[in-house]
Every structure is written in structure tokens, then in C-alpha cells.
Amino acid sequence: MLPISANSQETSSDPGDQLIGVWSPSDGRSYLKIEKIGNKYFGRVVWLKEPNDENGNPRVDKNNPDESLRSTPLKGYRVLKDFIYDTEEEMWKDGTIYDPKNGTTYDCKIELIEENKIEVRGFVGAAVFGRTDVWTRLVKKKK
């Protein structure tokens, strides 16, 4: 059974809290839970389509540039860090996203484009030099 989260922003008056919830990147290979810690937003892997490697062991962060972290399991790994919500620009920014496929951390900004869709843009230096992915919020089905 896959983890599903309710639309958690319904109880908060902070517009930045619209980001809180479980999201699926466009490739559908993982789910990330975004939560608020203090005044910043963080996201960690909570589900993987292929949680184990070819040997049946849990997938680990084998491409991390820090050798001491290469045995860290990907499930539970915090890949989104330190986002703040900018009320004027209506986006989350000043955060980073880590790509375990290549072991690289990118600057990142996130923008809500629909109630349950966000654009996540990872980049190096200027946002023009990057890639955007659309993530979809997982919501409970109404009975």
C-alpha cells in the first residue's frame, strides 16, 4: 500500500504552508513529504517505486560526493532543504534540492501552479540555467 497524505494546508493560515504534504515528481518513482521545521520547509523521501537495489538491499546514496554518506538509505533522506516562503513573489526560495542520481545539490525554487501542483526548478547560479519538474500532491480519496 502506498502512503497517501491529506491536504494539510487546510488548517494553516500561513500561505507558505500550502507546500506541506506528500508530493510525487513527474517520473512517479518516489514520493517526498514536505514539512515545516521552524520557519523553513524541508522534504524527505518517504516512498520509492524501487526501494531495493539489484541485490535486494535498500537503495543508498551511492553517488554522494561525501564518501561517508554513501551508505545512507535513500528512503528517509532529506533532499529538499532550507526553503523560505516569499510572500511578495509567492514562491518558496533560497533552498536546495539534492539529486541522488548524480550526487549533486542544486539551488532551487518552488512555485504553486495549481492547488495540487508545484513547479520545482533546480539550477546552478541563475534560475535560467536549470531544469523544471512538475510535482503532484497526493491526496486522500474521498469516500
PDB file of C-alpha atoms in Angstrom:
ATOM      1  CA  MET A   1       0.000   0.000   0.000  1.00  0.00           C
ATOM      2  CA  LEU A   2       1.309   3.469  -0.880  1.00  0.00           C
ATOM      3  CA  PRO A   3       1.441   6.329   1.640  1.00  0.00           C
ATOM      4  CA  ILE A   4      -1.183   8.975   0.953  1.00  0.00           C
ATOM      5  CA  SER A   5      -1.472  12.314   2.722  1.00  0.00           C
ATOM      6  CA  ALA A   6      -4.397  14.632   3.222  1.00  0.00           C
ATOM      7  CA  ASN A   7      -4.295  18.205   2.035  1.00  0.00           C
ATOM      8  CA  SER A   8      -2.641  19.594   5.154  1.00  0.00           C
ATOM      9  CA  GLN A   9      -2.707  23.288   4.330  1.00  0.00           C
ATOM     10  CA  GLU A  10      -6.420  23.476   5.155  1.00  0.00           C
ATOM     11  CA  THR A  11      -5.714  24.124   8.855  1.00  0.00           C
ATOM     12  CA  SER A  12      -2.993  26.774   8.482  1.00  0.00           C
ATOM     13  CA  SER A  13      -3.312  30.486   7.875  1.00  0.00           C
ATOM     14  CA  ASP A  14       0.324  30.764   6.702  1.00  0.00           C
ATOM     15  CA  PRO A  15       0.265  30.839   2.867  1.00  0.00           C
ATOM     16  CA  GLY A  16       3.679  29.159   2.796  1.00  0.00           C
ATOM     17  CA  ASP A  17       2.178  26.084   4.428  1.00  0.00           C
ATOM     18  CA  GLN A  18       0.422  25.238   1.150  1.00  0.00           C
ATOM     19  CA  LEU A  19       3.628  23.342   0.377  1.00  0.00           C
ATOM     20  CA  ILE A  20       3.192  20.930   3.287  1.00  0.00           C
ATOM     21  CA  GLY A  21       2.155  17.459   2.144  1.00  0.00           C
ATOM     22  CA  VAL A  22       3.290  14.448   0.138  1.00  0.00           C
ATOM     23  CA  TRP A  23       4.301  15.093  -3.477  1.00  0.00           C
ATOM     24  CA  SER A  24       5.169  12.913  -6.461  1.00  0.00           C
ATOM     25  CA  PRO A  25       7.704  14.129  -9.045  1.00  0.00           C
ATOM     26  CA  SER A  26       6.617  13.681 -12.673  1.00  0.00           C
ATOM     27  CA  ASP A  27       8.502  10.385 -13.091  1.00  0.00           C
ATOM     28  CA  GLY A  28       6.390   8.773 -10.322  1.00  0.00           C
ATOM     29  CA  ARG A  29       9.423   6.893  -8.970  1.00  0.00           C
ATOM     30  CA  SER A  30       9.334   8.474  -5.498  1.00  0.00           C
ATOM     31  CA  TYR A  31       7.162  10.409  -3.060  1.00  0.00           C
ATOM     32  CA  LEU A  32       8.519  13.243  -0.976  1.00  0.00           C
ATOM     33  CA  LYS A  33       6.991  14.557   2.219  1.00  0.00           C
ATOM     34  CA  ILE A  34       7.435  18.293   2.644  1.00  0.00           C
ATOM     35  CA  GLU A  35       7.178  19.631   6.167  1.00  0.00           C
ATOM     36  CA  LYS A  36       7.880  22.844   8.016  1.00  0.00           C
ATOM     37  CA  ILE A  37      10.577  22.952  10.666  1.00  0.00           C
ATOM     38  CA  GLY A  38      10.776  26.341  12.354  1.00  0.00           C
ATOM     39  CA  ASN A  39      10.161  28.827   9.552  1.00  0.00           C
ATOM     40  CA  LYS A  40      11.729  26.714   6.784  1.00  0.00           C
ATOM     41  CA  TYR A  41      10.466  23.882   4.591  1.00  0.00           C
ATOM     42  CA  PHE A  42      12.221  20.553   4.074  1.00  0.00           C
ATOM     43  CA  GLY A  43      11.393  17.448   2.046  1.00  0.00           C
ATOM     44  CA  ARG A  44      12.384  13.830   2.513  1.00  0.00           C
ATOM     45  CA  VAL A  45      11.856  10.656   0.521  1.00  0.00           C
ATOM     46  CA  VAL A  46       9.001   8.601   2.012  1.00  0.00           C
ATOM     47  CA  TRP A  47       8.410   6.072  -0.786  1.00  0.00           C
ATOM     48  CA  LEU A  48      10.420   4.612  -3.666  1.00  0.00           C
ATOM     49  CA  LYS A  49       8.984   2.646  -6.583  1.00  0.00           C
ATOM     50  CA  GLU A  50      12.124   0.502  -6.468  1.00  0.00           C
ATOM     51  CA  PRO A  51      13.197   0.621  -2.809  1.00  0.00           C
ATOM     52  CA  ASN A  52      15.828  -2.102  -3.213  1.00  0.00           C
ATOM     53  CA  ASP A  53      18.849  -2.386  -5.487  1.00  0.00           C
ATOM     54  CA  GLU A  54      19.616  -5.307  -7.821  1.00  0.00           C
ATOM     55  CA  ASN A  55      20.940  -7.299  -4.827  1.00  0.00           C
ATOM     56  CA  GLY A  56      17.770  -6.821  -2.773  1.00  0.00           C
ATOM     57  CA  ASN A  57      19.347  -4.307  -0.394  1.00  0.00           C
ATOM     58  CA  PRO A  58      17.739  -0.941   0.396  1.00  0.00           C
ATOM     59  CA  ARG A  59      18.845   1.722  -2.102  1.00  0.00           C
ATOM     60  CA  VAL A  60      21.516   4.001  -0.697  1.00  0.00           C
ATOM     61  CA  ASP A  61      23.009   7.354  -1.656  1.00  0.00           C
ATOM     62  CA  LYS A  62      25.850   5.707  -3.601  1.00  0.00           C
ATOM     63  CA  ASN A  63      26.647   8.832  -5.667  1.00  0.00           C
ATOM     64  CA  ASN A  64      27.087  11.223  -2.734  1.00  0.00           C
ATOM     65  CA  PRO A  65      30.324  13.215  -3.082  1.00  0.00           C
ATOM     66  CA  ASP A  66      30.871  12.666   0.666  1.00  0.00           C
ATOM     67  CA  GLU A  67      32.101   9.072   0.881  1.00  0.00           C
ATOM     68  CA  SER A  68      30.900   8.758   4.480  1.00  0.00           C
ATOM     69  CA  LEU A  69      27.278   9.302   3.328  1.00  0.00           C
ATOM     70  CA  ARG A  70      27.219   6.740   0.505  1.00  0.00           C
ATOM     71  CA  SER A  71      25.710   4.043   2.725  1.00  0.00           C
ATOM     72  CA  THR A  72      22.796   6.290   3.811  1.00  0.00           C
ATOM     73  CA  PRO A  73      19.424   4.807   2.760  1.00  0.00           C
ATOM     74  CA  LEU A  74      17.521   6.930   0.222  1.00  0.00           C
ATOM     75  CA  LYS A  75      14.218   6.287   1.978  1.00  0.00           C
ATOM     76  CA  GLY A  76      14.018   8.948   4.660  1.00  0.00           C
ATOM     77  CA  TYR A  77      16.753  11.032   3.004  1.00  0.00           C
ATOM     78  CA  ARG A  78      16.189  14.791   3.139  1.00  0.00           C
ATOM     79  CA  VAL A  79      16.583  16.025  -0.454  1.00  0.00           C
ATOM     80  CA  LEU A  80      14.872  19.435  -0.112  1.00  0.00           C
ATOM     81  CA  LYS A  81      16.400  21.828   2.422  1.00  0.00           C
ATOM     82  CA  ASP A  82      16.007  25.329   3.845  1.00  0.00           C
ATOM     83  CA  PHE A  83      13.185  26.787   1.746  1.00  0.00           C
ATOM     84  CA  ILE A  84      11.559  30.011   2.883  1.00  0.00           C
ATOM     85  CA  TYR A  85       8.274  31.366   1.566  1.00  0.00           C
ATOM     86  CA  ASP A  86       8.475  34.781  -0.111  1.00  0.00           C
ATOM     87  CA  THR A  87       5.036  36.387   0.260  1.00  0.00           C
ATOM     88  CA  GLU A  88       5.745  39.055  -2.385  1.00  0.00           C
ATOM     89  CA  GLU A  89       6.893  36.605  -5.056  1.00  0.00           C
ATOM     90  CA  GLU A  90       4.506  33.875  -3.820  1.00  0.00           C
ATOM     91  CA  MET A  91       7.159  31.173  -4.053  1.00  0.00           C
ATOM     92  CA  TRP A  92       9.483  29.136  -1.878  1.00  0.00           C
ATOM     93  CA  LYS A  93      13.122  30.011  -2.454  1.00  0.00           C
ATOM     94  CA  ASP A  94      16.640  30.092  -1.020  1.00  0.00           C
ATOM     95  CA  GLY A  95      16.550  26.307  -0.673  1.00  0.00           C
ATOM     96  CA  THR A  96      18.395  23.427  -2.271  1.00  0.00           C
ATOM     97  CA  ILE A  97      17.464  20.150  -3.922  1.00  0.00           C
ATOM     98  CA  TYR A  98      19.743  17.123  -3.933  1.00  0.00           C
ATOM     99  CA  ASP A  99      19.701  14.705  -6.864  1.00  0.00           C
ATOM    100  CA  PRO A 100      20.823  11.255  -5.674  1.00  0.00           C
ATOM    101  CA  LYS A 101      21.117  10.079  -9.303  1.00  0.00           C
ATOM    102  CA  ASN A 102      24.240  12.199  -9.765  1.00  0.00           C
ATOM    103  CA  GLY A 103      25.133  13.263  -6.204  1.00  0.00           C
ATOM    104  CA  THR A 104      24.668  16.957  -6.969  1.00  0.00           C
ATOM    105  CA  THR A 105      22.964  19.639  -4.876  1.00  0.00           C
ATOM    106  CA  TYR A 106      21.298  22.468  -6.792  1.00  0.00           C
ATOM    107  CA  ASP A 107      19.832  25.813  -5.808  1.00  0.00           C
ATOM    108  CA  CYS A 108      16.069  25.521  -6.053  1.00  0.00           C
ATOM    109  CA  LYS A 109      12.823  27.446  -6.069  1.00  0.00           C
ATOM    110  CA  ILE A 110       9.286  26.104  -5.883  1.00  0.00           C
ATOM    111  CA  GLU A 111       6.096  27.698  -7.156  1.00  0.00           C
ATOM    112  CA  LEU A 112       2.489  26.586  -6.660  1.00  0.00           C
ATOM    113  CA  ILE A 113       0.880  26.469 -10.116  1.00  0.00           C
ATOM    114  CA  GLU A 114      -2.411  24.808  -9.117  1.00  0.00           C
ATOM    115  CA  GLU A 115      -3.867  23.734  -5.788  1.00  0.00           C
ATOM    116  CA  ASN A 116      -2.148  20.344  -6.015  1.00  0.00           C
ATOM    117  CA  LYS A 117       0.708  21.027  -8.467  1.00  0.00           C
ATOM    118  CA  ILE A 118       4.061  22.699  -7.948  1.00  0.00           C
ATOM    119  CA  GLU A 119       6.914  23.616 -10.274  1.00  0.00           C
ATOM    120  CA  VAL A 120      10.249  22.638  -8.785  1.00  0.00           C
ATOM    121  CA  ARG A 121      13.209  24.312 -10.506  1.00  0.00           C
ATOM    122  CA  GLY A 122      16.744  23.181  -9.745  1.00  0.00           C
ATOM    123  CA  PHE A 123      19.570  25.327 -11.077  1.00  0.00           C
ATOM    124  CA  VAL A 124      23.206  26.331 -10.809  1.00  0.00           C
ATOM    125  CA  GLY A 125      23.778  30.051 -10.284  1.00  0.00           C
ATOM    126  CA  ALA A 126      20.911  31.728 -12.132  1.00  0.00           C
ATOM    127  CA  ALA A 127      17.496  30.068 -12.411  1.00  0.00           C
ATOM    128  CA  VAL A 128      17.715  30.356 -16.205  1.00  0.00           C
ATOM    129  CA  PHE A 129      20.375  27.610 -16.104  1.00  0.00           C
ATOM    130  CA  GLY A 130      18.325  24.750 -14.751  1.00  0.00           C
ATOM    131  CA  ARG A 131      15.533  22.240 -15.118  1.00  0.00           C
ATOM    132  CA  THR A 132      11.903  22.364 -14.029  1.00  0.00           C
ATOM    133  CA  ASP A 133       9.751  19.429 -12.981  1.00  0.00           C
ATOM    134  CA  VAL A 134       6.057  19.472 -12.079  1.00  0.00           C
ATOM    135  CA  TRP A 135       5.135  17.587  -8.909  1.00  0.00           C
ATOM    136  CA  THR A 136       1.632  16.486  -7.956  1.00  0.00           C
ATOM    137  CA  ARG A 137       0.285  16.385  -4.414  1.00  0.00           C
ATOM    138  CA  LEU A 138      -1.058  13.049  -3.224  1.00  0.00           C
ATOM    139  CA  VAL A 139      -4.453  13.470  -1.606  1.00  0.00           C
ATOM    140  CA  LYS A 140      -6.770  11.060   0.148  1.00  0.00           C
ATOM    141  CA  LYS A 141      -9.645   9.868  -1.965  1.00  0.00           C
ATOM    142  CA  LYS A 142     -12.997  10.920  -0.590  1.00  0.00           C
ATOM    143  CA  LYS A 143     -15.269   8.027   0.363  1.00  0.00           C
TER     144      LYS A 143
END
